[in-house]
Short mmCIF file of C-alpha atoms and ligand atoms in Angstrom, two decimals:
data_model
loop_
_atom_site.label_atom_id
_atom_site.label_comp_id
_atom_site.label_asym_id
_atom_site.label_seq_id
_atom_site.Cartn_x
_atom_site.Cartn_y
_atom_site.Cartn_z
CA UNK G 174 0.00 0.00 0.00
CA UNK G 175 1.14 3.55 -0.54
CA UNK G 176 0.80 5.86 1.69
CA UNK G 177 0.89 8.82 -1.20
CA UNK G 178 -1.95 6.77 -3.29
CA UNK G 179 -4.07 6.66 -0.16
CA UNK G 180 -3.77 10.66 0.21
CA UNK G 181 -4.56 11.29 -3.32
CA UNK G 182 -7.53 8.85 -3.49
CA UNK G 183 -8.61 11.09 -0.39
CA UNK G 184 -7.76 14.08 -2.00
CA UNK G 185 -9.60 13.53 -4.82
CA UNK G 186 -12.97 13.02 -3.33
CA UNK G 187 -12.45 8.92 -3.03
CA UNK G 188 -13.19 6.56 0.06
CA UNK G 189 -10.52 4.49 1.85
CA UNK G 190 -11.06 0.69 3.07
CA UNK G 191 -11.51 -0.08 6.90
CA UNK G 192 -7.91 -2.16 6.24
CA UNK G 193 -6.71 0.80 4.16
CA UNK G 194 -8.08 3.16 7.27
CA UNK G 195 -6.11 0.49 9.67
CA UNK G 196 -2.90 0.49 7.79
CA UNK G 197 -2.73 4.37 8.01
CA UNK G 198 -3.67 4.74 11.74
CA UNK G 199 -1.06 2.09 12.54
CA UNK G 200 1.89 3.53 10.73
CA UNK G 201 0.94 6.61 12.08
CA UNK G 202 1.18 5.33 15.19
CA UNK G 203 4.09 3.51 15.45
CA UNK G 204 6.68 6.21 13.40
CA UNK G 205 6.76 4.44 9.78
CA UNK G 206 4.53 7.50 8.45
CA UNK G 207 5.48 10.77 9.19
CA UNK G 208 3.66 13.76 9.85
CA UNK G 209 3.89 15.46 6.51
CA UNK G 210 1.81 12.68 5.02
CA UNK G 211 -0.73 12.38 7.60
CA UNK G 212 -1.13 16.28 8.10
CA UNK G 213 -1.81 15.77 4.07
CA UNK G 214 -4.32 13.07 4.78
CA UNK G 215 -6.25 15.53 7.61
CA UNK G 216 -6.45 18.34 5.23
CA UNK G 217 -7.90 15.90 3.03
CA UNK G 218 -10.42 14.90 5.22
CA UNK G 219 -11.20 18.11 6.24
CA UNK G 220 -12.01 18.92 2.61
CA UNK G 221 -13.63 15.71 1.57
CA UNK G 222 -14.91 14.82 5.07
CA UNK G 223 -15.51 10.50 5.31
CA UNK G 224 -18.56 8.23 5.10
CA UNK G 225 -20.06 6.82 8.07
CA UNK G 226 -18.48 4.01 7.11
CA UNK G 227 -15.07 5.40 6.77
CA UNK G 228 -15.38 7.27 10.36
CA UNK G 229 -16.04 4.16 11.84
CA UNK G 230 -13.45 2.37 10.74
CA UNK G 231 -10.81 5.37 11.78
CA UNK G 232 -12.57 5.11 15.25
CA UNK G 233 -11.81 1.31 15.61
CA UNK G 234 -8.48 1.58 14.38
CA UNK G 235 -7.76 4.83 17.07
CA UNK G 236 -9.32 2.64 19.80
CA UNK G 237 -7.44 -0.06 19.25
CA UNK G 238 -4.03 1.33 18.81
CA UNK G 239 -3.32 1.59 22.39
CA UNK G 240 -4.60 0.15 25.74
CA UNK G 241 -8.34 -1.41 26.04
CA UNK G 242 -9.65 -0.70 29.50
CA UNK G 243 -12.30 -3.39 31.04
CA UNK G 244 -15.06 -1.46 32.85
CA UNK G 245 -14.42 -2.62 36.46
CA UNK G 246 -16.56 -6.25 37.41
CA UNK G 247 -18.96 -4.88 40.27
CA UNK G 248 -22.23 -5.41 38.42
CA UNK G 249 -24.82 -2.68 38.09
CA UNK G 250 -25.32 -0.99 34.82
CA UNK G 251 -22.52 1.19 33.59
CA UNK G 252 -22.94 4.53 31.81
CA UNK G 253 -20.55 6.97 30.59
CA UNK G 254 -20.90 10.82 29.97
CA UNK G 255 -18.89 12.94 27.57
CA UNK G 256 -18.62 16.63 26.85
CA UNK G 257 -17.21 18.50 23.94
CA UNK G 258 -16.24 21.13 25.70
CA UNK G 259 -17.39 24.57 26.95
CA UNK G 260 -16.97 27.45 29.91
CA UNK G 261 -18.18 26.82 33.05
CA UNK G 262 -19.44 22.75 32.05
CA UNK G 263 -19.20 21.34 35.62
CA UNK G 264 -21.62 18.93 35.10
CA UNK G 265 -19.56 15.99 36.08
CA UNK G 266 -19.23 16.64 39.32
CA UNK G 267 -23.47 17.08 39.19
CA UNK G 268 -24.85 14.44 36.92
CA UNK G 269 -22.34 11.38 38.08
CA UNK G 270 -23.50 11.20 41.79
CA UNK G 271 -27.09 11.85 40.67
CA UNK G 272 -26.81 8.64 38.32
CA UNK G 273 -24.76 6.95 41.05
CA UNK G 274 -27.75 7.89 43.70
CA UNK G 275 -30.15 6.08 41.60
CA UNK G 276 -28.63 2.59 41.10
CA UNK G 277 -26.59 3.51 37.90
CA UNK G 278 -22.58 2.85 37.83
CA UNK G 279 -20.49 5.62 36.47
CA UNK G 280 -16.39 4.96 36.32
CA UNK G 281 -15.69 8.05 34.41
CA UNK G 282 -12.44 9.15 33.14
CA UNK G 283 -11.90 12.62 32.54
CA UNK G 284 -9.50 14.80 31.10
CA UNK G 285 -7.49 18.32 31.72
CA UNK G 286 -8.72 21.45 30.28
CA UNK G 287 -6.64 22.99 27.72
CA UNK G 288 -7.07 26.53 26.08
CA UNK G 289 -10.60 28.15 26.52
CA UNK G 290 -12.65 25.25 28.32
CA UNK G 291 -12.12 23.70 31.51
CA UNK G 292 -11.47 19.80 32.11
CA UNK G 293 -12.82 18.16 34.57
CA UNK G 294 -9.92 16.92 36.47
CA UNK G 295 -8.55 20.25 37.19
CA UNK G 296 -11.82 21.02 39.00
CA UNK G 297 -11.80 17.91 41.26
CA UNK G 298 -7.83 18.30 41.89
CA UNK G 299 -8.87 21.58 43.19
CA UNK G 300 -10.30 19.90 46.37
CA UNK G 301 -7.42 19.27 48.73
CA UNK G 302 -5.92 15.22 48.48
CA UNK G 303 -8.16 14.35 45.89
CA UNK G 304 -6.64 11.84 43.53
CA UNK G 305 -7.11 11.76 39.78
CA UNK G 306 -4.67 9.05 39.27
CA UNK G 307 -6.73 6.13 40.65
CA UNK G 308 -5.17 2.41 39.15
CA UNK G 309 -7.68 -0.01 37.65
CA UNK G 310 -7.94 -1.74 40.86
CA UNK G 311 -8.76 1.41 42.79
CA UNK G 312 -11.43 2.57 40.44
CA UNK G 313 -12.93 -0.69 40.70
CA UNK G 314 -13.00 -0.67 44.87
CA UNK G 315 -14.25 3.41 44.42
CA UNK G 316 -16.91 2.28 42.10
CA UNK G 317 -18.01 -0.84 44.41
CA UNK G 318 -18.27 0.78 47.38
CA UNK G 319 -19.92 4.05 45.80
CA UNK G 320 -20.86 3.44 42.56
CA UNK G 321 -18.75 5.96 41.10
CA UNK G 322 -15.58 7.02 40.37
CA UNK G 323 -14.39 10.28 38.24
CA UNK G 324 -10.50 10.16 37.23
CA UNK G 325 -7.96 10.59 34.89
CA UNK G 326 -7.10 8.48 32.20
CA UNK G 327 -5.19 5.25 33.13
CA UNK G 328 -2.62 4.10 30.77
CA UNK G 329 -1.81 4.53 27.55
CA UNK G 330 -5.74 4.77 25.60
CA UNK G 331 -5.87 5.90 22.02
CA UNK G 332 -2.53 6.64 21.73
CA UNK G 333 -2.77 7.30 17.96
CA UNK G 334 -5.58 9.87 19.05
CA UNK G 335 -2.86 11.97 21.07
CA UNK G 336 -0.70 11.94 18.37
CA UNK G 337 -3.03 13.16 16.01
CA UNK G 338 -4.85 15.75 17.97
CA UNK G 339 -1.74 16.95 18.38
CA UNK G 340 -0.78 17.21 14.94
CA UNK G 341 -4.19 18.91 13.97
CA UNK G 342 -3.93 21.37 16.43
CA UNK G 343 -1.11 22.45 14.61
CA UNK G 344 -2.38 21.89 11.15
CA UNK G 345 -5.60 23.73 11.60
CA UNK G 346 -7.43 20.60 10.85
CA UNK G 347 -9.26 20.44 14.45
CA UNK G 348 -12.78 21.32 13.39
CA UNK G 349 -13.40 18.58 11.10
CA UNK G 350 -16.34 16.46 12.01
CA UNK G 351 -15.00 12.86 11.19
CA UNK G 352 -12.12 14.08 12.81
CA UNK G 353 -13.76 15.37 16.48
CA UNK G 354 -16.27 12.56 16.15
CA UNK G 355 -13.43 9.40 15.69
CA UNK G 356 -11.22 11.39 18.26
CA UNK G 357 -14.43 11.63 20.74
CA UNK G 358 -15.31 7.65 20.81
CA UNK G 359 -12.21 6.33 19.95
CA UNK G 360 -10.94 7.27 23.51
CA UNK G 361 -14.45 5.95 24.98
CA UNK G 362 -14.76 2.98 23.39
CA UNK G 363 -10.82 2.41 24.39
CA UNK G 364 -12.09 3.52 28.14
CA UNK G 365 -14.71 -0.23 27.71
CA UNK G 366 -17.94 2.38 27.63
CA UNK G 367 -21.28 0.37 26.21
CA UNK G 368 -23.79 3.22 27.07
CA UNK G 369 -22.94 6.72 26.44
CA UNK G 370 -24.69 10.18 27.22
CA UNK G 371 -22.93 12.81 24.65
CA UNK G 372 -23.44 16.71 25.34
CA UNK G 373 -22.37 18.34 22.28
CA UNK G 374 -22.48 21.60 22.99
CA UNK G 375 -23.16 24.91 20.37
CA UNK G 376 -22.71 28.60 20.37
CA UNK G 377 -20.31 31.01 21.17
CA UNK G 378 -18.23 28.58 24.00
CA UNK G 379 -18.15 25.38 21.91
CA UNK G 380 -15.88 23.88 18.94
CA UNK G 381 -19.41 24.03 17.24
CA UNK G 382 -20.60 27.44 16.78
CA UNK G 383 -23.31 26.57 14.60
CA UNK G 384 -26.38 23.87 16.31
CA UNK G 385 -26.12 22.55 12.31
CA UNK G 386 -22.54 21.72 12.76
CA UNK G 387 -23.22 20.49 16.17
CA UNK G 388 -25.99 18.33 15.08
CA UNK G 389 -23.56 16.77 12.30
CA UNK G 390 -21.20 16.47 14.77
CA UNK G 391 -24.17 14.64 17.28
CA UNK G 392 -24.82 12.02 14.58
CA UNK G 393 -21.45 10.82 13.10
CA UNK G 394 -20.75 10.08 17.22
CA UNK G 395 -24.26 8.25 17.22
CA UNK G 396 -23.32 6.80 14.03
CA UNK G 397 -20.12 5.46 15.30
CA UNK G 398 -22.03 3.65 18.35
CA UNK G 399 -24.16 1.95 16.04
CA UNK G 400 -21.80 0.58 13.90
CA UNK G 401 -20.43 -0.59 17.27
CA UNK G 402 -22.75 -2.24 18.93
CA UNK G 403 -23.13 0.55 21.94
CA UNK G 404 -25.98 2.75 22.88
CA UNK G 405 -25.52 6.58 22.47
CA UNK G 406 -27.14 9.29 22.57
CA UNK G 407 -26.41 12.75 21.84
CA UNK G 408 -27.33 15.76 23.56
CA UNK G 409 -26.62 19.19 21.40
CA UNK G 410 -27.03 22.07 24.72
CA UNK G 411 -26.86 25.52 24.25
CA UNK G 412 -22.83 26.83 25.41
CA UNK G 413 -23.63 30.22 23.74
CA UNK G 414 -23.06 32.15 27.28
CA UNK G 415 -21.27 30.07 30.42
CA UNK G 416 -22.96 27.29 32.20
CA UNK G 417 -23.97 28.78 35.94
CA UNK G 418 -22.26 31.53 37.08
CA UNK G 419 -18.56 30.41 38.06
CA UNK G 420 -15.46 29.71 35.96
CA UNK G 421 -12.38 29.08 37.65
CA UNK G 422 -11.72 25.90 39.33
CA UNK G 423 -12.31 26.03 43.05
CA UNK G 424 -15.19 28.48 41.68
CA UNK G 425 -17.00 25.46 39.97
CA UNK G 426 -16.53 23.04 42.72
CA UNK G 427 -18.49 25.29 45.10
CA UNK G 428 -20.97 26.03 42.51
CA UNK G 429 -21.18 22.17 41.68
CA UNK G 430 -22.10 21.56 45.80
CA UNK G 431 -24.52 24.79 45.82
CA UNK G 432 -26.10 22.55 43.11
CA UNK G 433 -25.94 19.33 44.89
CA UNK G 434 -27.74 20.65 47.84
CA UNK G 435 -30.65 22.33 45.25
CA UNK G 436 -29.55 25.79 45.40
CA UNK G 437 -27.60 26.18 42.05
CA UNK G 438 -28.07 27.78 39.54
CA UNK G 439 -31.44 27.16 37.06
CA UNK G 440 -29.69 26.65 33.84
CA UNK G 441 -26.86 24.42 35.29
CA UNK G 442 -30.04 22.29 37.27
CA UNK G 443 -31.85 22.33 34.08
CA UNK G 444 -28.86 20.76 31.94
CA UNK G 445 -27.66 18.52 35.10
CA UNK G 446 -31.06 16.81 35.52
CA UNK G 447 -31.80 16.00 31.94
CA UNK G 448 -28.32 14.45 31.37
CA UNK G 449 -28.78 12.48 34.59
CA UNK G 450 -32.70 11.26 32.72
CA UNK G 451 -30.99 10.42 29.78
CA UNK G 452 -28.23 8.14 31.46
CA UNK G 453 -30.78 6.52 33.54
CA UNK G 454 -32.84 5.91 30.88
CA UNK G 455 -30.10 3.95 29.37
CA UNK G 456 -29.40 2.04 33.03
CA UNK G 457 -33.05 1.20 33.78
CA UNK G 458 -35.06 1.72 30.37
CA UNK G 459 -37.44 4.34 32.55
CA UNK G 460 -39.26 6.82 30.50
CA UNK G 461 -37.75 10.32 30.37
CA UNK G 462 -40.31 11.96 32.97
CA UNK G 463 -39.78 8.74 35.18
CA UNK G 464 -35.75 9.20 35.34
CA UNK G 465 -36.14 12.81 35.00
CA UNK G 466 -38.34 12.77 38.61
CA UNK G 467 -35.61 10.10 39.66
CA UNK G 468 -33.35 12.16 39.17
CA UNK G 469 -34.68 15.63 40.68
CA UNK G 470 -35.55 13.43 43.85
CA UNK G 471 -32.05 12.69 43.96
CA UNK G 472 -30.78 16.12 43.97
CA UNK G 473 -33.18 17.75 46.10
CA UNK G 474 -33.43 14.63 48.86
CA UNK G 475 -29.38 14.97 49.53
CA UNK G 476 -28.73 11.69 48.18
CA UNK G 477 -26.46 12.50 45.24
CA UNK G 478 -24.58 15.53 47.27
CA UNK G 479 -23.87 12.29 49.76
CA UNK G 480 -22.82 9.97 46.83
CA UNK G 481 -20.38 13.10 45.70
CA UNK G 482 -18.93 13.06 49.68
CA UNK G 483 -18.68 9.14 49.56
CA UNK G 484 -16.77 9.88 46.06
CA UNK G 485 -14.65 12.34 47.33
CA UNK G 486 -13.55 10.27 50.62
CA UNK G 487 -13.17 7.37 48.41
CA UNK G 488 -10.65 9.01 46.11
CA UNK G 489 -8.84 10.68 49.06
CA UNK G 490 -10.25 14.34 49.17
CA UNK G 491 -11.11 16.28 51.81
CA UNK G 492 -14.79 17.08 52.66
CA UNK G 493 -14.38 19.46 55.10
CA UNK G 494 -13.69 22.14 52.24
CA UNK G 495 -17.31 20.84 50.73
CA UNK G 496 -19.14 21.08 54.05
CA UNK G 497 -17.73 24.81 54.59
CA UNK G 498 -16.59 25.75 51.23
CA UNK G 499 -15.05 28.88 53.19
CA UNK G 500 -12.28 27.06 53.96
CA UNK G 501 -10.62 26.80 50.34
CA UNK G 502 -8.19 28.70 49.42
CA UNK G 503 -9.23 31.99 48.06
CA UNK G 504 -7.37 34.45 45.46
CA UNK G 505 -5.57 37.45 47.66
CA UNK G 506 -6.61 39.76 44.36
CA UNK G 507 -9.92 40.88 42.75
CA UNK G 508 -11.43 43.05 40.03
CA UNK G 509 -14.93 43.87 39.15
CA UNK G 510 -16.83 44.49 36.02
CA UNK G 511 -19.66 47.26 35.98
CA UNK G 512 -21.96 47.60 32.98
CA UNK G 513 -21.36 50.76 31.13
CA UNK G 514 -24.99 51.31 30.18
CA UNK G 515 -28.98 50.51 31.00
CA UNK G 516 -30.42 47.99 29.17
CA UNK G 517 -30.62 44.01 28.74
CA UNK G 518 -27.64 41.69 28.38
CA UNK G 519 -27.85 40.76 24.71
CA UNK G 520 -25.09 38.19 24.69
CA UNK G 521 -21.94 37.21 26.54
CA UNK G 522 -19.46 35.46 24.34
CA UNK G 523 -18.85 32.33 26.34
CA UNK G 524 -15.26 31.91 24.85
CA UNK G 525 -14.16 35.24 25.75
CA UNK G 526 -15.07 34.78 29.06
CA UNK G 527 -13.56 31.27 29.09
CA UNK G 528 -9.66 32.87 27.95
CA UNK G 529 -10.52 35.71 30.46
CA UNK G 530 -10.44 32.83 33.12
CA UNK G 531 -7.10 31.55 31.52
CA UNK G 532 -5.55 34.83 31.66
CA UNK G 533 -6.25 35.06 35.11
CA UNK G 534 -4.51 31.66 35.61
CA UNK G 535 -7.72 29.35 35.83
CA UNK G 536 -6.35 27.52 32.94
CA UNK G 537 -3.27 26.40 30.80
CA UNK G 538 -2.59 27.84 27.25
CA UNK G 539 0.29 25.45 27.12
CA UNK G 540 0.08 21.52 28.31
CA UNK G 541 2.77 22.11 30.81
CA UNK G 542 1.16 25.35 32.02
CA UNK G 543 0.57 25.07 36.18
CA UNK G 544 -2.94 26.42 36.91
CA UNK G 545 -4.36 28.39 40.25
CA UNK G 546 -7.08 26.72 41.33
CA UNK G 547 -8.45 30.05 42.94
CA UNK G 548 -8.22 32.19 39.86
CA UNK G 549 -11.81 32.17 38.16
CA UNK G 550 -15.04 34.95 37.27
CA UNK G 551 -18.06 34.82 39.39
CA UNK G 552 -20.55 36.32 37.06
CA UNK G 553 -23.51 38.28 37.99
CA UNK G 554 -25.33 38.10 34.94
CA UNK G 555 -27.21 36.04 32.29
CA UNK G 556 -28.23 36.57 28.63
CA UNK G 557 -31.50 38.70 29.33
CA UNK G 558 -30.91 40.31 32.45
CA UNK G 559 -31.57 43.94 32.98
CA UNK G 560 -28.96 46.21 34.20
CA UNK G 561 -28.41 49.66 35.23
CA UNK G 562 -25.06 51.37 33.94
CA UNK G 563 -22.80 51.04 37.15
CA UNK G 564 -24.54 47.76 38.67
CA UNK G 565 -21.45 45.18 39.14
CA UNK G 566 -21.79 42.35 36.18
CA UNK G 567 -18.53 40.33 37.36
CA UNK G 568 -15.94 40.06 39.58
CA UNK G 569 -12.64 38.17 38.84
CA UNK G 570 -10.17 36.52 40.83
CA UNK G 571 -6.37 36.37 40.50
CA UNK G 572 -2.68 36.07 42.52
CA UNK G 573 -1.18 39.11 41.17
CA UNK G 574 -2.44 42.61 39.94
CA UNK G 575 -0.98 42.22 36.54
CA UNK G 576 -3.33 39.12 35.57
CA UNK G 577 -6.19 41.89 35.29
CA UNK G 578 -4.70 43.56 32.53
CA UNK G 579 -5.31 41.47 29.49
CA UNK G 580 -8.24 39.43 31.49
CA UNK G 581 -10.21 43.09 32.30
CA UNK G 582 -9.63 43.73 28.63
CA UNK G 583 -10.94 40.10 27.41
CA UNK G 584 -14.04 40.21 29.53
CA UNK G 585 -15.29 43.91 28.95
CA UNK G 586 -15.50 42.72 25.91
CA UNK G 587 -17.38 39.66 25.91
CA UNK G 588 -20.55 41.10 27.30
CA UNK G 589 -22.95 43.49 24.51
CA UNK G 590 -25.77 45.96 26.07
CA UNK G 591 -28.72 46.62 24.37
CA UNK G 592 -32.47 48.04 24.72
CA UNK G 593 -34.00 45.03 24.42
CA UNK G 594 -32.94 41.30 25.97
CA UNK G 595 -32.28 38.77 23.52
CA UNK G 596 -34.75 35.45 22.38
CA UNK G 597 -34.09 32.72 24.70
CA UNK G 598 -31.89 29.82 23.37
CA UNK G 599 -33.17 26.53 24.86
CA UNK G 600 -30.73 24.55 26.88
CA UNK G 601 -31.16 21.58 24.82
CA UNK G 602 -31.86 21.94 21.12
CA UNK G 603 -31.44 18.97 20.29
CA UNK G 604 -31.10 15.41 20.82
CA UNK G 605 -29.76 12.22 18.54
CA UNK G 606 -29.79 8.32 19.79
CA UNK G 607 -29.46 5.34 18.45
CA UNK G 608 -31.53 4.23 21.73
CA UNK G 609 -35.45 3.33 22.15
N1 URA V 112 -12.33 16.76 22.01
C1 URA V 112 -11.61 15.67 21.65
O1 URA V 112 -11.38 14.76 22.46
N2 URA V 112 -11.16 15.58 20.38
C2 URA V 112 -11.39 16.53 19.44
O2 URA V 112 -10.97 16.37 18.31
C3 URA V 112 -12.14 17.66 19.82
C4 URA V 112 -12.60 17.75 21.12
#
């Protein structure tokens, strides 16, 4: 096979063979092809895009180029949970103990955040002694004596993926659907997931700025399952202005228990309940208003903020910090943001606030960038609200004076005034499923 054939084929508007697809991913992989030719073959497929068939097939060979993780033997039904990405997306730390509250079994593996959205394991290492290195053998005693577990990845999965990712950050080919979507399940079907909730999200926070792009995006993933065997199902949510209120780290994991003892805020409840329906749906076949009620039940009767303690003991964290979130650690600097005119919020660009946060050293624009767990916005507003010029919109949190600079700049500019408050975008638009 030549590699060069295989490009042009691509090139020219052709389809590859699964063995073709394998051959590729595998070179790739181990060294034998370089990066010129596969940075060729991603601008390809950015171009030409693939079949279903053909992202499928670059899925399986991604999984399977690396470690295969077995989902831990403890019975119970397991579901997973996976989010492309957005500002403010705690909704980990919310649906997982919710699920685990009502029977389900989540071992979730999470990853850092890198750029303008957050990761999930950079919120939870923001509670003192947590671990996000559990072994298999550790998630599998978390996840039997709580039913869940939340950690980073273990071993070497989708190896090719990393390579790739990184290669495509670099060759502008990131936003490529059969790209994301083989990238996306590759690394859960490597993780052993069989049922999987996907919130894709849209707007002005999210790879996919446009719900049609995200709704593409929602059905080559569903697509993938399918040819797979697994059940998914694809949530597309609005991330056109932050989820809740908080960005930052330590921010989110306060806002996350405010929400876990029924006091958060409505749009982050709202998304957090109707992820939790959908994975129950898929543990106990329930229809969506059942799971939906089993699910608010679960928030507002305590159990799932006690599942989220049990977690947190169980993967070495302290809960003292969680029963008096005055004890973390809190920034020693802060700035606020007043609005400089009456009138309605008319948007907030999620992603501006989202590199605001960075700036202020919430998050990494480099992999080996050390984060501040403390540094975050707490925002006062919401798409629609009413101000008056001079009320306080946000307030931001930093180590040193000189992280306002740029970050002041950055946010100012991510919120627009005007006389009259924008339609309401609905927090889920849409939904895709391979599931009954
Ligand atoms: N998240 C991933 O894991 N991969 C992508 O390509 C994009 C978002």
């Amino acid at each position: 096979m030549r590699v060069c054939d295989l490009i042009r084929r691509k090139r020219d508007g052709g389809t590859l063979t699964a063995e073709e697809i394998r051959y590729l991913i595998e070179g790739y992989t181990d060294g034998s092809i370089p990066d010129y030719q596969m940075s060729a073959l991603t601008m390809a497929i950015y171009f030409r895009g693939m079949t279903a068939q053909e992202t499928a097939a670059l899925t399986f060979a991604m999984a399977d180029s690396g470690e295969q993780m077995a989902l831990p033997n403890v019975g119970g039904v397991f579901v997973d949970k996976h989010s492309t990405g957005g500002v403010g997306d705690k909704t980990t730390l919310i649906v997982a103990p919710i699920v685990a509250a009502c029977g389900g079994k989540v071992a979730k593996l999470s990853g850092r955040g890198l750029g303008h959205t957050g990761g999930t394991t950079d919120k939870l290492s923001a509670i003192p002694g947590f671990r996000i290195d559990l072994t298999p053998d550790e998630i599998a005693k978390a996840v039997g004596e709580c039913g869940l577990c939340v950690t980073g990845s273990t071993g070497e999965l989708a190896p090719a993926d990393k390579k790739l990712y990184a290669l495509r950050d670099v060759t502008a080919t990131v936003d490529s659907i059969p790209l994301i979507a083989a990238s996306i399940m590759s690394k859960k079907i490597a993780a052993g997931a069989k049922n999987i909730v996907l919130d894709v999200k849209t707007g002005s926070g999210a790879f996919m700025k446009r719900s049609a792009d995200a709704k593409a995006l929602a059905r080559a993933m569903v697509s993938i399952g399918t040819h797979r065997g697994l059940r998914v199902t694809a949530m597309i949510t609005n991330m056109d202005a932050p989820l809740g209120y908080a960005i930052g780290n330590t921010l989110e994991v306060i806002e996350a228990v405010q929400t876990l003892r029924g006091i958060g805020p409505a749009d982050l409840t709202e998304l957090c309940l109707k992820l939790s329906a959908q994975m129950l749906r898929m543990c106990s076949g329930g229809s969506r208003e059942e799971c939906f009620r089993m699910a608010s039940n679960a928030l507002y009767n305590g159990l799932a903020y006690e599942r989220f303690l049990e977690m947190v003991r169980a993967q070495g964290g302290s809960t003292d910090v969680l029963n008096n979130t005055a004890l973390f650690r809190k920034s020693c600097c802060y700035r606020t943001i007043e609005a400089p005119a009456d009138g309605y919020i008319r948007r907030m660009d999620a992603e501006k606030c989202g590199i605001a946060a960075m700036q202020l050293g919430a998050g990494r624009q480099k992999k080996e960038d050390s984060i501040d767990y403390a540094a975050g916005i707490v925002l006062d507003v919401k798409p629609g609200s009413a101000v008056c010029a001079g009320d306080r919109i946000a307030t931001l949190y930093a180590e040193r004076e000189e992280l306002f600079d740029d970050a002041l700049a950055t946010l100012s500019d991510a919120f627009e005034i005007a006389d009259s408050a924008p339609k309401p975008i609905p927090m889920v638009i849409d939904t895709v499923s391979n599931v009954q």
